[in-house]
Coordinates of C-alpha atoms and ligand atoms in Angstrom, one line a residue:
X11 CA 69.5 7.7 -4.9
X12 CA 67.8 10.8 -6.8
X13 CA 65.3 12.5 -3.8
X14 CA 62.0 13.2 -5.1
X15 CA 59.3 14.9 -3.9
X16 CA 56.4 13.3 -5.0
X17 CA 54.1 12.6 -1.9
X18 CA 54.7 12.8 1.9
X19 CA 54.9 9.1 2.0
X20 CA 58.3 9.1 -0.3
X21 CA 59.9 11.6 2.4
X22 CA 58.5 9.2 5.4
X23 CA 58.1 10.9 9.1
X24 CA 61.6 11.3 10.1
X25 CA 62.2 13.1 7.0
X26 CA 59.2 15.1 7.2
X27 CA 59.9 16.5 11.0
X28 CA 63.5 17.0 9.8
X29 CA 62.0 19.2 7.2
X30 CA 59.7 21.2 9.4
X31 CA 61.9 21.9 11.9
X32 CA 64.6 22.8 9.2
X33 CA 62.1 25.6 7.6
X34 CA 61.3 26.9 11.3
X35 CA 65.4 27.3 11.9
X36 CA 65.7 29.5 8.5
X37 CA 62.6 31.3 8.6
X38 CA 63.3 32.4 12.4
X39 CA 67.4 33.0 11.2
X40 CA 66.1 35.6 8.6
X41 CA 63.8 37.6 10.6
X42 CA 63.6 41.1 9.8
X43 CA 65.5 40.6 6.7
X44 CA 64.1 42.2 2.8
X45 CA 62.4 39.7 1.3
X46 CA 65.1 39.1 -1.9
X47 CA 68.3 38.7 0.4
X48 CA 70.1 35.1 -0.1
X49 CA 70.5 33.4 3.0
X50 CA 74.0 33.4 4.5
X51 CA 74.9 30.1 3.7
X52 CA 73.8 30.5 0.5
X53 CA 73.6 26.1 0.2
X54 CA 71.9 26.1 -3.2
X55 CA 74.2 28.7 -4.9
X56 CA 74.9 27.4 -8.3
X57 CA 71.6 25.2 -8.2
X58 CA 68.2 26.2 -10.7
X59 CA 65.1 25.0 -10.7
X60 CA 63.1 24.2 -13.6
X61 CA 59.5 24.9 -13.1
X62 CA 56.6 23.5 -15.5
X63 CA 52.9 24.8 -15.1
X64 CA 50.3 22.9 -16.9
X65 CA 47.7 24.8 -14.6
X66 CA 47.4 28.3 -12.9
X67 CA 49.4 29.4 -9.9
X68 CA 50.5 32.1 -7.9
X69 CA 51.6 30.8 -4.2
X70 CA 53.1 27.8 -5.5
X71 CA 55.0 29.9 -8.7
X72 CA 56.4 32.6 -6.5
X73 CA 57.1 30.6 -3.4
X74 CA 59.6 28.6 -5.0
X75 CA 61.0 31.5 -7.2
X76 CA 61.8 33.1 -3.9
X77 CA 62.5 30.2 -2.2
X78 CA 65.4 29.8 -4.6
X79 CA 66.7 32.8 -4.5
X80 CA 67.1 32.9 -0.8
X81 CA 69.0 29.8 -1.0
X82 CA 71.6 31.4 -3.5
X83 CA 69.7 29.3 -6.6
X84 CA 67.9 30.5 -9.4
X85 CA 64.7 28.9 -11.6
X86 CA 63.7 29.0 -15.0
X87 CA 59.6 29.0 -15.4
X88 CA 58.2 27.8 -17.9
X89 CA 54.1 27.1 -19.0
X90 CA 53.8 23.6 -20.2
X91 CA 51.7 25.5 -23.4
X92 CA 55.0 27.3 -24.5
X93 CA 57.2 24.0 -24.3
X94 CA 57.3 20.9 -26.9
X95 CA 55.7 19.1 -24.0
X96 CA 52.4 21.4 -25.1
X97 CA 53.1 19.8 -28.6
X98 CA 53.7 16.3 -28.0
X99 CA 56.8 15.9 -27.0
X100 CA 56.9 12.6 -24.1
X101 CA 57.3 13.6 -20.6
X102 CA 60.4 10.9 -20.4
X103 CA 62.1 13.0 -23.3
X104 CA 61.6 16.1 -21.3
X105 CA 63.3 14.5 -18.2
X106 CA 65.9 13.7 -19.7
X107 CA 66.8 16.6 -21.5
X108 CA 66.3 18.8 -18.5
X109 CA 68.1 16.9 -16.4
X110 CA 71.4 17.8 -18.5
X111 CA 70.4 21.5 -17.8
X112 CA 69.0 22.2 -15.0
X113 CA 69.8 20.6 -10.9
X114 CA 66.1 19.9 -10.0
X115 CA 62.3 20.2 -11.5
X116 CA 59.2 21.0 -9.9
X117 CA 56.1 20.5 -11.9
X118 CA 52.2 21.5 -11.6
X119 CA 50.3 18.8 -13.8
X120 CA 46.6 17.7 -14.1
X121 CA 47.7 14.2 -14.5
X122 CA 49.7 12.3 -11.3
X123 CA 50.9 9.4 -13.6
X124 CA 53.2 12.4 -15.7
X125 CA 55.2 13.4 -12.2
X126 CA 55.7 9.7 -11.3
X127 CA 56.6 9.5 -15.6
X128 CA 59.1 12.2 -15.2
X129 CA 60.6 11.5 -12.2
X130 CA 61.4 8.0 -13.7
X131 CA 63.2 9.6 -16.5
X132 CA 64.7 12.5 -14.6
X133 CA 68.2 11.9 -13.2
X134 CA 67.7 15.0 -10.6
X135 CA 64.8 15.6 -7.9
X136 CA 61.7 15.8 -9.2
X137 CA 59.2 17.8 -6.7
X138 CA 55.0 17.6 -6.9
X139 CA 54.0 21.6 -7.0
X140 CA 50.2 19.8 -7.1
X141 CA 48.5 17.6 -9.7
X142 CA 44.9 16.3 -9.6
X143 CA 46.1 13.3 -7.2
X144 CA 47.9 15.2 -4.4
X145 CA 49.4 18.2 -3.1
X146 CA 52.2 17.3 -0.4
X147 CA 54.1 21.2 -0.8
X148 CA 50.8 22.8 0.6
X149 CA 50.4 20.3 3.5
X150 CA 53.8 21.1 4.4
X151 CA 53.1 24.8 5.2
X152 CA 50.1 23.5 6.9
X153 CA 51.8 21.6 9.1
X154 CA 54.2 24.5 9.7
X155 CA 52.1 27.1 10.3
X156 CA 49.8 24.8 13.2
X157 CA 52.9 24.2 14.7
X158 CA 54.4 27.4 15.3
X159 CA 50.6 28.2 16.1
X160 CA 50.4 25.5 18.9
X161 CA 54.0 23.7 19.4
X162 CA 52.7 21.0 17.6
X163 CA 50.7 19.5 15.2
X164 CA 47.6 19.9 17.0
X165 CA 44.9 17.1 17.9
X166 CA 42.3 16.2 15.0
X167 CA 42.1 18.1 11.9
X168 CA 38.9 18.1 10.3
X169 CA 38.2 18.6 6.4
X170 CA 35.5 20.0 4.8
X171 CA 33.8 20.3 1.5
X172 CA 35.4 17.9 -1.5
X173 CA 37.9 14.8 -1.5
X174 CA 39.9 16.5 -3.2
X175 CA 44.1 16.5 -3.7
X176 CA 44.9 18.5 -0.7
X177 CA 42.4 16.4 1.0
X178 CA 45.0 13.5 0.2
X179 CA 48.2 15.3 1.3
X180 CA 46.1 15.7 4.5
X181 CA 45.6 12.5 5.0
X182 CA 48.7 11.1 4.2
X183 CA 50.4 13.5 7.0
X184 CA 47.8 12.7 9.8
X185 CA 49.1 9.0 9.2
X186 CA 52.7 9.9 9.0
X187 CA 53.3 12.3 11.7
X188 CA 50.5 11.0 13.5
X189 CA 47.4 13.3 14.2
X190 CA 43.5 12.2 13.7
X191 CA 41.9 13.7 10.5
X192 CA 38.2 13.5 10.6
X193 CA 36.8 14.0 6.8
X194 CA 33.3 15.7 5.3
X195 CA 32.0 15.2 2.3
X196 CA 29.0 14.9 0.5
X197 CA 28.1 11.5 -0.8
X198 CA 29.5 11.3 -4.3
X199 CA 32.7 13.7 -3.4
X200 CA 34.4 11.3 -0.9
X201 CA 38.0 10.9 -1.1
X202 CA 40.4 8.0 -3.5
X203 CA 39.8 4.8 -1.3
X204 CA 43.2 3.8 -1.9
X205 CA 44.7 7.1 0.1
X206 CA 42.2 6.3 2.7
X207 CA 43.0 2.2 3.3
X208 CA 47.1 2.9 2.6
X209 CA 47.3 5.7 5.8
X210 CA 44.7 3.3 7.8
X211 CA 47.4 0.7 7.2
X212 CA 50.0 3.0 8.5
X213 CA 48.0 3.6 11.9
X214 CA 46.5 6.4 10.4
X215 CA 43.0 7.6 12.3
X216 CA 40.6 9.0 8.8
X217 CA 36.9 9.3 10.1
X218 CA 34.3 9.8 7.1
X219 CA 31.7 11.4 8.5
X220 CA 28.6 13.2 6.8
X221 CA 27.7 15.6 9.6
X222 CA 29.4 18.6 9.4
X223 CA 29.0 19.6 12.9
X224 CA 30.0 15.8 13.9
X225 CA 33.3 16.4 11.7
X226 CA 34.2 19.6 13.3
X227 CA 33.2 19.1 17.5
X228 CA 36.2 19.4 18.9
X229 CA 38.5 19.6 16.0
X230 CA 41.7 22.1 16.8
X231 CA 42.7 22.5 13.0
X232 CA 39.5 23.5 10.3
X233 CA 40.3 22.9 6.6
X234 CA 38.7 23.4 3.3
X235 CA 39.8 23.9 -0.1
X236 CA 37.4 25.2 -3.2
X237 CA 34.3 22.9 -4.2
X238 CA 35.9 22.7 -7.9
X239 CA 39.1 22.0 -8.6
X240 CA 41.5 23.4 -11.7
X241 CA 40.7 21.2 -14.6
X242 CA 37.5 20.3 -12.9
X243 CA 33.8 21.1 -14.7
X244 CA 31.8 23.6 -12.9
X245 CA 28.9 22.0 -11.9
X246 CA 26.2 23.0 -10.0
X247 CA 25.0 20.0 -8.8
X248 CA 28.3 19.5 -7.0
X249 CA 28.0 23.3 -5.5
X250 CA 24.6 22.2 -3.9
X251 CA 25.7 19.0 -2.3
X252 CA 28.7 21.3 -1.0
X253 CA 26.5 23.7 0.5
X254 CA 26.1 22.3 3.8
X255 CA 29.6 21.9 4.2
X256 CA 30.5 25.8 3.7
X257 CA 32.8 26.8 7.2
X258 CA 30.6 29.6 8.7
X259 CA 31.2 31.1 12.0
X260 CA 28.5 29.1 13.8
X261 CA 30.5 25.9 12.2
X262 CA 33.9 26.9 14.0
X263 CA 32.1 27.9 17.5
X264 CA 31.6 23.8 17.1
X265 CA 35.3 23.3 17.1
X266 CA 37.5 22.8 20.2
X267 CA 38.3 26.1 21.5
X268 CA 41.4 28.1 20.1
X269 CA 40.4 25.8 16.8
X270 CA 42.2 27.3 14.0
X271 CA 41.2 28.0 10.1
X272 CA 43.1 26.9 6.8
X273 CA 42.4 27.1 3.3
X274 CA 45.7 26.5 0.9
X275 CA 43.6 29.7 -1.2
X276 CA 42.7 30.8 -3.7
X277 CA 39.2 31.0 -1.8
X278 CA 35.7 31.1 -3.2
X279 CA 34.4 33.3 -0.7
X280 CA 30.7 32.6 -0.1
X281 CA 31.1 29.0 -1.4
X282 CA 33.4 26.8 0.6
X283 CA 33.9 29.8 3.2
X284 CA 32.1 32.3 4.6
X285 CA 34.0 36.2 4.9
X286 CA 33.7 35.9 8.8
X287 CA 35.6 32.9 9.0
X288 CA 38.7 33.9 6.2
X289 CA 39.1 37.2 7.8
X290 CA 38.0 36.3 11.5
X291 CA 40.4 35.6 14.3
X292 CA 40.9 31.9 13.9
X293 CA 42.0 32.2 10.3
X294 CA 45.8 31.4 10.1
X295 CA 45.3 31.7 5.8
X296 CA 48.2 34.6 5.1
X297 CA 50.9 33.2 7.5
X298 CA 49.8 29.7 5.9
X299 CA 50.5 31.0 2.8
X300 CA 53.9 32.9 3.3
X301 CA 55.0 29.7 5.2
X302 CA 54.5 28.1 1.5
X303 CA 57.7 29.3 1.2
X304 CA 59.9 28.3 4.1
X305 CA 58.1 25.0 4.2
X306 CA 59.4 24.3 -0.1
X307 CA 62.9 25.9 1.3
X308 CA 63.1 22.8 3.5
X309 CA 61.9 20.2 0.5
X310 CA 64.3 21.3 -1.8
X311 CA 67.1 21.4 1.0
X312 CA 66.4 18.0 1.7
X313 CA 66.0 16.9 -2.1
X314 CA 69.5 18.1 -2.4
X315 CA 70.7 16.2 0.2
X316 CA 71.3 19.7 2.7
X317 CA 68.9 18.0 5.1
Ligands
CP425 N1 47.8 27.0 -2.8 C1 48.3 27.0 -4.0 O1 48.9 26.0 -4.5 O2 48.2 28.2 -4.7 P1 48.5 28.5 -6.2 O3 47.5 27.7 -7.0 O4 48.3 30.0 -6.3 O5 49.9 28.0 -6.5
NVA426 N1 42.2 21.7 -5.0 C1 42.7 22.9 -5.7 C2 43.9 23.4 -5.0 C3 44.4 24.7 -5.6 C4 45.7 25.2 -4.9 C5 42.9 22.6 -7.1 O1 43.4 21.6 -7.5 O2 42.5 23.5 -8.0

Protein backbone atom coordinates (compact mmCIF):
# COMPACT_ATOMS: atom_id res chain seq x y z
CA UNK A 1 0.00 0.00 0.00
CA UNK A 2 1.12 3.71 -1.26
CA UNK A 3 2.53 5.55 2.30
CA UNK A 4 1.11 8.89 2.68
CA UNK A 5 1.73 11.46 4.84
CA UNK A 6 -1.31 13.09 5.49
CA UNK A 7 -1.68 13.43 9.41
CA UNK A 8 0.15 11.82 12.35
CA UNK A 9 -2.76 9.50 12.89
CA UNK A 10 -2.13 7.72 9.18
CA UNK A 11 1.68 7.01 10.42
CA UNK A 12 0.30 5.70 14.02
CA UNK A 13 2.86 5.77 17.19
CA UNK A 14 5.10 2.99 16.28
CA UNK A 15 5.66 4.61 13.04
CA UNK A 16 6.05 7.96 14.41
CA UNK A 17 8.86 6.96 17.25
CA UNK A 18 10.42 4.89 14.31
CA UNK A 19 10.61 8.19 12.56
CA UNK A 20 12.03 10.26 15.28
CA UNK A 21 14.55 8.22 16.26
CA UNK A 22 15.51 7.56 12.53
CA UNK A 23 16.03 11.58 11.98
CA UNK A 24 18.06 11.67 15.35
CA UNK A 25 20.49 8.63 13.87
CA UNK A 26 21.10 10.74 10.53
CA UNK A 27 21.27 14.07 11.84
CA UNK A 28 23.87 12.92 14.62
CA UNK A 29 25.77 10.55 11.54
CA UNK A 30 26.26 13.87 9.58
CA UNK A 31 27.65 16.07 12.13
CA UNK A 32 30.09 18.51 11.08
CA UNK A 33 29.37 17.84 7.50
CA UNK A 34 28.63 21.09 4.62
CA UNK A 35 25.19 21.45 4.47
CA UNK A 36 24.74 20.10 0.44
CA UNK A 37 26.70 16.75 0.98
CA UNK A 38 24.46 13.47 0.15
CA UNK A 39 24.38 11.18 2.87
CA UNK A 40 26.51 8.01 2.49
CA UNK A 41 23.89 5.75 1.81
CA UNK A 42 22.55 7.92 -0.43
CA UNK A 43 18.71 5.63 -0.05
CA UNK A 44 16.74 8.08 -2.16
CA UNK A 45 19.22 8.31 -5.11
CA UNK A 46 17.22 8.21 -8.21
CA UNK A 47 13.97 9.44 -6.24
CA UNK A 48 12.37 13.37 -6.89
CA UNK A 49 9.98 15.01 -5.28
CA UNK A 50 7.32 17.06 -6.67
CA UNK A 51 6.52 20.01 -4.62
CA UNK A 52 3.18 22.14 -5.11
CA UNK A 53 2.77 25.58 -3.12
CA UNK A 54 -0.67 27.02 -3.21
CA UNK A 55 0.59 29.31 -0.23
CA UNK A 56 3.97 31.03 0.90
CA UNK A 57 6.84 29.07 2.38
CA UNK A 58 10.35 29.11 3.26
CA UNK A 59 11.14 26.39 6.12
CA UNK A 60 8.92 23.94 4.65
CA UNK A 61 10.18 24.77 0.69
CA UNK A 62 13.87 24.45 1.58
CA UNK A 63 13.75 21.84 4.21
CA UNK A 64 12.59 19.31 1.85
CA UNK A 65 14.76 20.63 -1.09
CA UNK A 66 17.61 19.87 1.15
CA UNK A 67 16.21 17.12 2.65
CA UNK A 68 16.38 15.48 -0.74
CA UNK A 69 19.34 16.23 -1.70
CA UNK A 70 21.03 14.74 1.30
CA UNK A 71 19.27 11.62 0.65
CA UNK A 72 20.82 11.36 -2.99
CA UNK A 73 17.09 12.63 -4.54
CA UNK A 74 16.25 15.60 -6.19
CA UNK A 75 12.61 17.81 -6.33
CA UNK A 76 11.03 19.75 -8.83
CA UNK A 77 9.00 22.98 -7.17
CA UNK A 78 6.48 24.18 -8.57
CA UNK A 79 3.66 27.26 -7.35
CA UNK A 80 0.29 25.88 -7.81
CA UNK A 81 -0.32 29.62 -9.83
CA UNK A 82 2.19 28.51 -12.65
CA UNK A 83 0.55 24.88 -13.06
CA UNK A 84 -2.87 24.00 -14.93
CA UNK A 85 -3.98 23.18 -11.43
CA UNK A 86 -4.01 27.35 -11.12
CA UNK A 87 -6.32 27.12 -14.28
CA UNK A 88 -8.67 24.39 -13.55
CA UNK A 89 -7.22 21.49 -14.10
CA UNK A 90 -8.74 18.66 -11.16
CA UNK A 91 -6.44 17.71 -8.51
CA UNK A 92 -7.19 13.81 -9.45
CA UNK A 93 -5.83 14.69 -13.11
CA UNK A 94 -2.77 16.07 -11.50
CA UNK A 95 -2.14 12.96 -9.46
CA UNK A 96 -2.19 11.03 -11.89
CA UNK A 97 -0.14 12.61 -14.23
CA UNK A 98 2.56 13.21 -11.69
CA UNK A 99 2.59 10.09 -10.46
CA UNK A 100 4.00 8.83 -14.07
CA UNK A 101 6.87 11.39 -13.46
CA UNK A 102 7.88 11.92 -10.51
CA UNK A 103 8.44 9.01 -7.08
CA UNK A 104 6.50 11.17 -4.44
CA UNK A 105 4.52 14.64 -3.95
CA UNK A 106 4.37 16.97 -1.14
CA UNK A 107 1.87 19.66 -1.31
CA UNK A 108 1.09 23.11 0.70
CA UNK A 109 -2.85 23.74 0.05
CA UNK A 110 -5.49 25.96 1.78
CA UNK A 111 -7.98 23.25 1.33
CA UNK A 112 -7.45 19.67 3.34
CA UNK A 113 -10.16 17.88 1.18
CA UNK A 114 -7.40 18.55 -2.08
CA UNK A 115 -4.44 16.44 -0.23
CA UNK A 116 -6.85 13.64 0.85
CA UNK A 117 -8.27 14.30 -3.24
CA UNK A 118 -4.80 13.81 -4.51
CA UNK A 119 -3.56 11.21 -2.53
CA UNK A 120 -6.64 9.15 -3.74
CA UNK A 121 -5.58 9.68 -7.26
CA UNK A 122 -1.81 9.54 -6.79
CA UNK A 123 -0.25 6.13 -7.12
CA UNK A 124 3.10 7.36 -5.06
CA UNK A 125 3.24 9.01 -1.36
CA UNK A 126 1.59 11.89 -1.07
CA UNK A 127 2.99 14.11 2.01
CA UNK A 128 0.92 17.21 3.87
CA UNK A 129 3.64 20.26 3.74
CA UNK A 130 0.50 22.13 5.70
CA UNK A 131 -3.09 23.03 4.69
CA UNK A 132 -5.73 24.96 6.59
CA UNK A 133 -6.71 21.60 8.54
CA UNK A 134 -3.28 20.36 9.83
CA UNK A 135 0.36 20.49 9.82
CA UNK A 136 1.83 17.01 10.90
CA UNK A 137 5.71 17.94 9.19
CA UNK A 138 6.07 20.84 11.75
CA UNK A 139 4.92 18.73 14.74
CA UNK A 140 7.48 16.33 13.81
CA UNK A 141 10.45 18.73 14.38
CA UNK A 142 8.71 19.69 17.42
CA UNK A 143 8.70 16.60 18.83
CA UNK A 144 12.41 16.18 17.75
CA UNK A 145 13.73 19.09 18.95
CA UNK A 146 11.97 18.56 22.83
CA UNK A 147 13.45 15.34 22.75
CA UNK A 148 16.98 15.84 22.10
CA UNK A 149 16.19 18.91 24.57
CA UNK A 150 14.95 16.65 27.40
CA UNK A 151 15.29 12.70 26.34
CA UNK A 152 11.81 12.75 25.77
CA UNK A 153 8.77 14.20 24.88
CA UNK A 154 8.37 16.18 27.87
CA UNK A 155 5.25 16.32 30.30
CA UNK A 156 2.28 18.75 29.21
CA UNK A 157 2.62 20.98 26.33
CA UNK A 158 0.59 23.96 26.55
CA UNK A 159 -0.79 25.99 23.40
CA UNK A 160 -1.42 29.43 23.15
CA UNK A 161 -3.21 32.00 21.03
CA UNK A 162 -5.62 30.38 18.02
CA UNK A 163 -6.97 26.69 17.18
CA UNK A 164 -5.35 26.76 14.56
CA UNK A 165 -3.62 23.73 12.08
CA UNK A 166 -0.61 23.30 14.02
CA UNK A 167 -2.75 23.41 17.04
CA UNK A 168 -4.21 20.09 15.43
CA UNK A 169 -0.93 18.34 14.66
CA UNK A 170 -0.33 19.06 18.30
CA UNK A 171 -2.97 17.45 19.44
CA UNK A 172 -3.03 14.60 17.40
CA UNK A 173 0.74 13.78 18.68
CA UNK A 174 -0.06 14.30 22.46
CA UNK A 175 -2.69 11.44 21.90
CA UNK A 176 -0.38 9.34 19.88
CA UNK A 177 2.81 9.39 21.55
CA UNK A 178 1.23 10.12 24.67
CA UNK A 179 1.92 13.57 26.41
CA UNK A 180 -0.87 15.96 28.00
CA UNK A 181 -1.60 19.15 25.82
CA UNK A 182 -3.34 21.73 27.73
CA UNK A 183 -5.04 24.39 25.04
CA UNK A 184 -5.75 28.48 25.19
CA UNK A 185 -7.87 30.09 23.33
CA UNK A 186 -10.10 32.86 23.21
CA UNK A 187 -13.79 31.98 23.00
CA UNK A 188 -14.61 32.03 19.36
CA UNK A 189 -10.88 30.64 18.23
CA UNK A 190 -11.17 27.18 19.95
CA UNK A 191 -9.92 24.34 18.04
CA UNK A 192 -12.21 21.68 15.18
CA UNK A 193 -14.21 19.57 17.89
CA UNK A 194 -13.73 16.64 15.84
CA UNK A 195 -9.59 16.73 16.33
CA UNK A 196 -10.44 17.26 19.99
CA UNK A 197 -13.19 14.13 20.63
CA UNK A 198 -11.05 11.66 17.91
CA UNK A 199 -7.38 12.04 20.25
CA UNK A 200 -9.78 12.00 23.50
CA UNK A 201 -10.96 8.69 22.05
CA UNK A 202 -7.43 7.56 21.63
CA UNK A 203 -6.59 8.29 25.46
CA UNK A 204 -5.46 11.53 24.50
CA UNK A 205 -5.38 14.21 27.66
CA UNK A 206 -6.58 17.99 25.64
CA UNK A 207 -7.54 20.53 28.47
CA UNK A 208 -9.46 23.77 27.11
CA UNK A 209 -8.74 26.13 29.32
CA UNK A 210 -9.24 30.08 29.12
CA UNK A 211 -6.68 31.20 31.67
CA UNK A 212 -3.60 31.75 30.21
CA UNK A 213 -1.61 31.36 33.34
CA UNK A 214 -3.88 28.17 34.25
CA UNK A 215 -2.79 26.78 30.62
CA UNK A 216 0.84 27.33 31.13
CA UNK A 217 1.55 26.49 35.32
CA UNK A 218 3.64 23.80 35.07
CA UNK A 219 3.74 23.16 31.44
CA UNK A 220 7.51 21.91 30.19
CA UNK A 221 6.89 22.70 26.38
CA UNK A 222 5.23 26.52 25.46
CA UNK A 223 3.75 26.85 22.00
CA UNK A 224 2.19 29.44 19.84
CA UNK A 225 1.81 29.96 16.29
CA UNK A 226 0.61 33.53 14.55
CA UNK A 227 -3.06 34.94 15.50
CA UNK A 228 -3.85 34.88 11.60
CA UNK A 229 -3.24 32.31 9.52
CA UNK A 230 -2.21 32.30 5.48
CA UNK A 231 -5.42 32.59 3.71
CA UNK A 232 -6.98 33.90 6.82
CA UNK A 233 -8.64 37.76 6.86
CA UNK A 234 -6.79 40.09 9.07
CA UNK A 235 -9.04 41.01 11.58
CA UNK A 236 -8.68 43.04 14.34
CA UNK A 237 -11.25 41.75 16.42
CA UNK A 238 -9.47 38.48 16.44
CA UNK A 239 -6.02 40.34 17.38
CA UNK A 240 -7.85 41.76 20.58
CA UNK A 241 -9.30 38.55 21.84
CA UNK A 242 -5.64 37.20 21.19
CA UNK A 243 -4.03 39.70 23.25
CA UNK A 244 -4.16 38.07 26.48
CA UNK A 245 -2.79 35.14 25.24
CA UNK A 246 0.61 36.79 23.73
CA UNK A 247 3.78 34.55 25.58
CA UNK A 248 5.68 37.23 27.54
CA UNK A 249 8.36 36.54 29.97
CA UNK A 250 6.17 36.83 33.08
CA UNK A 251 3.92 34.04 31.14
CA UNK A 252 6.86 31.46 30.90
CA UNK A 253 8.19 32.22 34.65
CA UNK A 254 4.51 30.45 35.19
CA UNK A 255 5.73 27.36 33.40
CA UNK A 256 7.51 24.38 35.13
CA UNK A 257 11.04 25.25 35.45
CA UNK A 258 13.51 24.49 32.37
CA UNK A 259 9.95 25.00 30.31
CA UNK A 260 10.91 25.36 26.88
CA UNK A 261 9.60 27.87 23.83
CA UNK A 262 8.27 26.93 20.24
CA UNK A 263 6.88 28.69 17.55
CA UNK A 264 6.93 26.65 13.96
CA UNK A 265 7.79 30.82 12.67
CA UNK A 266 7.33 32.91 10.80
CA UNK A 267 6.63 35.01 14.14
CA UNK A 268 4.62 38.14 14.57
CA UNK A 269 6.78 39.59 17.08
CA UNK A 270 4.82 41.75 19.50
CA UNK A 271 1.61 39.90 18.69
CA UNK A 272 1.56 36.26 19.57
CA UNK A 273 5.17 36.70 21.23
CA UNK A 274 7.00 38.97 22.93
CA UNK A 275 11.08 39.64 21.77
CA UNK A 276 12.22 38.43 25.28
CA UNK A 277 10.70 35.21 24.97
CA UNK A 278 11.79 34.41 20.96
CA UNK A 279 15.20 35.44 21.65
CA UNK A 280 15.44 34.53 25.50
CA UNK A 281 16.93 31.36 26.86
CA UNK A 282 14.02 29.03 26.82
CA UNK A 283 13.36 29.61 23.09
CA UNK A 284 14.37 26.33 21.19
CA UNK A 285 12.74 28.32 17.69
CA UNK A 286 16.21 28.00 15.22
CA UNK A 287 17.12 24.33 16.29
CA UNK A 288 13.22 23.76 15.88
CA UNK A 289 13.42 24.98 12.64
CA UNK A 290 16.65 23.30 11.21
CA UNK A 291 15.25 20.03 12.72
CA UNK A 292 12.35 20.69 10.02
CA UNK A 293 14.63 19.14 8.08
CA UNK A 294 15.89 15.95 9.60
CA UNK A 295 12.47 15.39 11.02
CA UNK A 296 10.87 15.47 6.76
CA UNK A 297 14.21 13.22 6.07
CA UNK A 298 12.63 10.65 8.30
CA UNK A 299 8.82 11.01 6.65
CA UNK A 300 9.96 10.56 3.31
CA UNK A 301 12.31 7.62 4.46
CA UNK A 302 9.49 5.95 5.79
CA UNK A 303 7.06 6.91 2.86
CA UNK A 304 9.43 5.08 0.77
CA UNK A 305 9.40 2.16 2.73
CA UNK A 306 13.46 2.96 4.08
CA UNK A 307 11.93 3.02 7.52
N1 LIG B 1 6.84 26.62 9.70
C1 LIG B 1 6.65 26.62 8.38
O1 LIG B 1 5.96 25.76 7.82
O2 LIG B 1 7.31 27.62 7.72
P1 LIG B 1 7.11 28.06 6.21
O3 LIG B 1 5.73 28.62 6.08
O4 LIG B 1 8.18 29.06 5.97
O5 LIG B 1 7.26 26.83 5.33
N1 LIG C 1 -0.77 28.56 11.16
C1 LIG C 1 0.17 29.10 10.21
C2 LIG C 1 1.38 28.23 10.11
C3 LIG C 1 2.45 28.74 9.19
C4 LIG C 1 3.63 27.83 9.08
C5 LIG C 1 -0.49 29.26 8.87
O1 LIG C 1 -1.25 28.36 8.46
O2 LIG C 1 -0.31 30.30 8.24
Amino acid sequence: MTRHFIDLTDAGSANLRLMLEAARTRKDARKGSPKGTVDADAPLAGHTLAMIFEKNSTRTRVSFDMAMRQLGGSTIVMDAGSMQLGRGETIADTARVLSRYVDAIMIRTDDHQKIVDLARYADVPVINGLTDHSHPCQIMADMLTIIEHKGGLGGAWAWLGDGNNVLHSIVEAGALLGFPVRIGCPEGYDPDEGVIAEARSRGGQIELLRDPRAVVRGADVVVTDTWISMGQAHAEEKLAAMMPFQVTKELMAQAAPGAVFLHCLPAHRGEEVADAVMDGPQSLIWDEAENRLHAQKAVLLWCFGKI
